[in-house]
Coordinates of C-alpha atoms in Angstrom, one line a residue:
M1 CA 0.0 0.0 0.0
V2 CA 1.3 3.5 -0.9
W3 CA 1.2 6.1 1.8
V4 CA 0.6 9.6 0.3
I5 CA 1.5 12.4 2.7
G6 CA 0.0 15.8 2.0
R7 CA -3.0 14.3 0.2
K8 CA -5.1 17.5 0.2
G9 CA -2.6 19.7 -1.5
M10 CA -2.5 20.4 -5.3
L11 CA 0.0 17.6 -6.1
G12 CA -1.1 15.2 -3.3
S13 CA -4.7 15.4 -4.6
Q14 CA -3.6 14.5 -8.1
V15 CA -1.3 11.7 -6.9
C16 CA -4.2 10.1 -5.0
R17 CA -6.5 10.5 -8.0
T18 CA -3.8 8.9 -10.3
L19 CA -3.3 6.0 -8.0
S20 CA -7.0 5.4 -7.7
E21 CA -7.5 5.6 -11.4
N22 CA -4.8 2.9 -11.8
K23 CA -6.2 0.7 -9.1
V24 CA -3.2 1.1 -6.8
D25 CA -4.0 0.7 -3.1
F26 CA -3.1 3.8 -1.1
L27 CA -3.9 5.7 2.0
G28 CA -3.5 9.5 2.3
T29 CA -2.9 11.7 5.3
D30 CA -2.6 15.5 5.8
S31 CA -1.9 17.8 8.7
G32 CA -3.8 15.5 11.0
V33 CA -0.8 13.2 11.0
S34 CA 2.0 15.7 11.6
I35 CA 5.3 15.1 9.8
L36 CA 7.0 17.2 12.4
D37 CA 6.6 14.5 15.1
Y38 CA 8.3 11.3 14.4
S39 CA 6.3 9.4 17.0
V40 CA 3.1 10.4 15.4
L41 CA 4.3 9.1 12.0
E42 CA 5.5 5.9 13.5
N43 CA 2.2 5.3 15.4
F44 CA 0.2 5.9 12.3
A45 CA 2.3 3.5 10.3
S46 CA 2.1 0.8 12.9
G47 CA 0.2 -2.3 11.8
K48 CA -0.3 -1.0 8.2
D49 CA 1.0 -2.8 5.2
I50 CA 2.9 0.2 3.7
S51 CA 5.1 -0.6 0.7
F52 CA 5.9 3.0 -0.5
I53 CA 5.9 6.5 1.0
V54 CA 5.3 9.6 -1.2
N55 CA 5.7 13.0 0.4
C56 CA 3.8 15.8 -1.2
A57 CA 3.7 17.9 2.0
A58 CA 5.7 21.2 1.9
Y59 CA 5.8 24.8 2.8
T60 CA 5.4 26.5 -0.6
A61 CA 4.7 30.2 0.1
V62 CA 7.9 31.5 -1.5
D63 CA 7.6 35.1 -0.4
R64 CA 6.2 34.5 3.1
A65 CA 9.1 32.1 3.7
E66 CA 11.4 35.1 3.9
S67 CA 9.7 36.1 7.2
E68 CA 8.7 32.6 8.3
A69 CA 12.0 30.8 7.9
E70 CA 11.7 28.5 10.9
K71 CA 8.2 27.3 9.8
A72 CA 9.4 26.8 6.3
R73 CA 12.4 24.8 7.5
A74 CA 10.3 22.7 9.8
L75 CA 8.0 21.6 7.0
N76 CA 10.6 21.4 4.2
A77 CA 13.5 19.9 6.1
D78 CA 12.6 18.6 9.5
G79 CA 9.5 16.8 8.3
P80 CA 11.1 15.1 5.4
R81 CA 13.9 13.9 7.7
N82 CA 11.3 12.3 10.0
I83 CA 9.6 10.6 7.0
A84 CA 12.9 9.3 5.6
R85 CA 13.9 8.0 8.9
L86 CA 10.6 6.1 9.2
A87 CA 10.9 4.8 5.6
K88 CA 14.3 3.4 6.5
K89 CA 12.9 1.7 9.6
L90 CA 10.0 0.2 7.6
G91 CA 12.3 -0.8 4.8
V92 CA 10.3 0.9 2.1
P93 CA 11.2 3.3 -0.8
F94 CA 10.6 7.0 -0.2
I95 CA 9.6 9.5 -3.0
H96 CA 10.2 13.2 -2.0
I97 CA 9.3 16.2 -4.0
S98 CA 11.7 19.1 -4.4
T99 CA 12.0 22.2 -6.6
D100 CA 13.9 24.1 -9.2
Y101 CA 14.4 26.8 -6.5
V102 CA 17.4 24.9 -5.2
F103 CA 19.2 26.5 -8.1
G104 CA 20.3 30.1 -8.3
G105 CA 19.1 30.8 -11.8
T106 CA 22.5 31.6 -13.3
A107 CA 22.4 28.8 -15.9
S108 CA 21.7 29.4 -19.6
S109 CA 20.9 25.8 -20.6
P110 CA 18.8 23.0 -19.1
I111 CA 20.1 22.1 -15.6
S112 CA 21.1 18.5 -14.9
E113 CA 20.7 16.6 -11.6
D114 CA 24.4 16.8 -10.7
T115 CA 24.6 20.6 -11.1
P116 CA 25.7 22.2 -7.7
I117 CA 22.8 23.7 -5.9
E118 CA 22.8 27.4 -4.9
P119 CA 19.5 28.5 -3.5
I120 CA 18.9 32.3 -3.4
G121 CA 16.0 32.5 -1.0
V122 CA 14.7 30.9 2.2
Y123 CA 12.2 28.6 0.4
G124 CA 14.9 27.2 -1.9
A125 CA 17.4 26.9 1.0
T126 CA 14.9 24.9 3.1
K127 CA 14.0 22.6 0.2
A128 CA 17.8 22.0 -0.3
E129 CA 18.1 21.2 3.4
G130 CA 15.2 18.7 2.9
E131 CA 17.0 17.0 0.1
K132 CA 20.1 16.6 2.2
A133 CA 18.1 15.3 5.2
V134 CA 16.4 12.7 3.1
A135 CA 19.7 11.4 1.7
E136 CA 21.2 11.3 5.2
E137 CA 18.4 9.2 6.6
T138 CA 17.7 6.6 3.9
D139 CA 19.4 5.1 0.9
D140 CA 16.2 4.0 -0.8
F141 CA 15.0 7.4 -1.9
Y142 CA 13.8 9.3 -5.0
I143 CA 14.0 13.1 -4.9
L144 CA 11.9 14.5 -7.8
R145 CA 12.7 18.2 -8.5
T146 CA 9.9 19.9 -10.4
A147 CA 8.8 23.4 -11.3
W148 CA 6.0 25.8 -12.1
L149 CA 3.3 23.3 -11.0
Y150 CA -0.4 23.7 -11.7
G151 CA -3.3 21.4 -11.2
W152 CA -7.1 21.1 -10.6
A153 CA -6.9 21.2 -6.8
G154 CA -5.9 24.5 -5.1
K155 CA -4.7 27.8 -6.3
N156 CA -2.3 28.0 -9.2
F157 CA -1.1 30.3 -12.0
V158 CA -3.5 29.0 -14.7
Y159 CA -6.6 29.6 -12.6
T160 CA -5.3 33.0 -11.4
M161 CA -4.5 34.3 -14.9
I162 CA -7.8 33.2 -16.5
R163 CA -9.7 34.9 -13.6
A164 CA -7.5 38.0 -14.0
M165 CA -7.9 38.2 -17.8
N166 CA -11.7 37.7 -17.5
S167 CA -12.0 40.7 -15.2
R168 CA -9.4 43.2 -16.4
E169 CA -8.6 45.3 -19.5
S170 CA -4.9 44.2 -19.3
V171 CA -2.5 42.2 -17.3
K172 CA 1.3 42.5 -16.9
V173 CA 3.4 39.4 -16.6
V174 CA 7.1 38.9 -16.0
N175 CA 9.0 38.1 -19.2
D176 CA 12.6 37.6 -17.8
Q177 CA 12.2 34.5 -15.8
K178 CA 12.5 31.3 -17.8
G179 CA 11.3 27.8 -16.8
T180 CA 8.8 25.1 -17.7
P181 CA 5.1 25.0 -16.7
T182 CA 4.2 21.5 -15.4
N183 CA 0.9 19.8 -15.1
C184 CA 0.6 17.9 -11.8
V185 CA -0.6 14.9 -13.9
T186 CA 2.9 14.6 -15.5
L187 CA 4.6 14.4 -12.1
A188 CA 1.9 12.0 -10.7
L189 CA 2.4 9.7 -13.7
V190 CA 6.1 9.6 -13.1
I191 CA 5.5 8.7 -9.4
L192 CA 3.1 6.0 -10.6
R193 CA 5.8 4.7 -13.0
I194 CA 8.4 4.4 -10.3
I195 CA 6.0 2.7 -7.9
G196 CA 4.9 0.3 -10.7
K197 CA 8.4 -0.7 -11.7
R198 CA 9.6 -1.2 -8.2
T199 CA 6.5 -3.2 -7.4
K200 CA 7.3 -5.5 -10.3
G201 CA 10.8 -6.0 -8.9
E202 CA 12.5 -3.9 -11.6
V203 CA 15.5 -1.8 -10.8
V204 CA 15.0 2.0 -10.6
P205 CA 18.3 3.6 -9.4
N206 CA 17.8 5.7 -6.4
G207 CA 18.7 9.4 -6.4
V208 CA 17.7 12.8 -7.7
Y209 CA 15.5 13.2 -10.9
H210 CA 14.3 16.2 -12.7
V211 CA 10.6 16.0 -13.7
T212 CA 8.7 18.7 -15.5
D213 CA 6.9 18.9 -18.8
L214 CA 9.2 19.6 -21.9
G215 CA 10.1 22.9 -23.4
E216 CA 10.7 26.3 -21.9
T217 CA 9.0 29.7 -21.7
T218 CA 8.6 32.7 -19.5
W219 CA 5.6 33.6 -17.3
F220 CA 4.6 36.0 -20.0
G221 CA 4.8 33.3 -22.7
F222 CA 2.9 30.9 -20.4
T223 CA 0.2 33.5 -20.0
K224 CA -0.1 34.2 -23.7
E225 CA -0.6 30.4 -24.3
I226 CA -3.2 30.2 -21.6
R227 CA -5.0 33.1 -23.2
K228 CA -4.8 31.5 -26.7
Q229 CA -6.1 28.1 -25.5
A230 CA -8.7 29.5 -23.1
L231 CA -10.1 31.7 -25.8
E232 CA -10.3 28.7 -28.2
M233 CA -12.2 26.8 -25.6
G234 CA -14.5 29.6 -24.5
I235 CA -13.2 29.6 -21.0
L236 CA -11.8 33.1 -21.4
T237 CA -14.8 35.3 -22.3
N238 CA -13.1 38.7 -22.1
K239 CA -11.4 38.8 -25.6
G240 CA -10.2 42.3 -25.2
C241 CA -7.8 41.7 -22.3
A242 CA -4.3 42.5 -23.3
V243 CA -1.3 40.6 -22.0
N244 CA 1.8 42.8 -21.6
P245 CA 5.3 41.8 -20.7
C246 CA 7.3 43.4 -17.8
A247 CA 10.6 43.0 -16.1
T248 CA 11.0 41.3 -12.7
D249 CA 12.3 44.6 -11.3
E250 CA 9.0 46.3 -12.0
Y251 CA 7.4 44.0 -9.4
P252 CA 9.8 43.5 -6.5
T253 CA 8.9 40.6 -4.2
P254 CA 10.4 39.6 -0.8
A255 CA 12.0 36.5 -2.3
K256 CA 14.2 36.6 -5.3
R257 CA 13.3 34.2 -8.1
P258 CA 15.7 32.2 -10.4
A259 CA 16.0 33.9 -13.7
Y260 CA 16.6 30.6 -15.4
S261 CA 15.4 27.3 -14.0
V262 CA 14.7 25.0 -17.0
L263 CA 15.5 21.4 -15.8
D264 CA 17.1 18.7 -18.0
K265 CA 14.7 15.7 -18.0
T266 CA 17.0 13.3 -20.0
K267 CA 17.7 11.1 -17.0
V268 CA 14.2 10.4 -15.9
Q269 CA 13.0 9.7 -19.4
E270 CA 15.8 7.2 -20.1
V271 CA 15.6 5.5 -16.7
L272 CA 11.8 5.1 -16.8
G273 CA 11.5 4.6 -20.5
I274 CA 9.0 7.3 -20.9
A275 CA 8.5 10.4 -23.1
L276 CA 7.3 13.5 -21.2
P277 CA 4.8 15.8 -22.9
D278 CA 5.4 19.3 -24.1
W279 CA 4.1 22.0 -21.8
Q280 CA 1.6 23.3 -24.3
E281 CA 0.2 19.8 -24.7
S282 CA -0.2 19.4 -21.0
L283 CA -1.9 22.8 -20.6
A284 CA -4.4 21.8 -23.3
G285 CA -5.1 18.5 -21.4
F286 CA -5.6 20.5 -18.2
L287 CA -8.0 23.0 -19.7
R288 CA -10.0 20.2 -21.3
S289 CA -10.0 17.9 -18.3
E290 CA -13.2 17.0 -16.5
S291 CA -11.2 18.0 -13.4
F292 CA -10.9 21.6 -14.4
D293 CA -12.6 23.7 -11.8
N294 CA -14.6 26.5 -13.4
E295 CA -15.4 27.9 -10.0
R296 CA -11.8 28.9 -9.5
I297 CA -11.7 31.2 -12.6
R298 CA -14.7 33.3 -11.5

């Protein structure tokens, strides 16, 4: 049985749905089973036939993390350490989710897994600490770094921009940060693939993997594509809303963002024998999905 921690979050909700659709037995927990208390985790796991642990719980408020460093560190580093320690005791593989924010944004070509990390903010630093903690506590781990996630559950950039474009004459979007938009479905299917291969006794080397959709764009480019596809589908009804580019410096935020965080996905595709989708294709799938929540764009 797969234990999904953080089941109510955007990614956790999708992972649970993907497991259910593929008839994989799982149980999900959220804040009611605190990852900050090892004994709570241990007591919950007692007597259960757990074969895999997937951690989707995290502190993800990038700007707020600058003033809540200890809270971010607890959820992004201390919690994963507790889970990894328990996974080691139970003798089960552990999948942990990390982020492109562990990099500083100084690269100019897709970033491989062995590139030295250099976080430039509290959020990225605490996620880097979490990666280190996991690797220290267990050998049987998979750290999946992802980026620019969106999905049907919870707030995300796609819902936010469609809502904004439906209610305004124009929107300004940053055009000097480059990365890859990623549908939660893509990441959930990679998690499913790892679980499936391990369950069959196949070898999936432990370590760090980069998992996003393919291609690259800016937040401005992402918004333009959202506008184009949403108009075609009739989701965006305000045809007159203009999308204008701006520089990061025009909208200063408490946390500095990486200017370039495109991740190289060669490793995960070769190891798992899969072909990841282009980000535009994944966006189209999301907008056309029965899971798309129209209430979130009003």
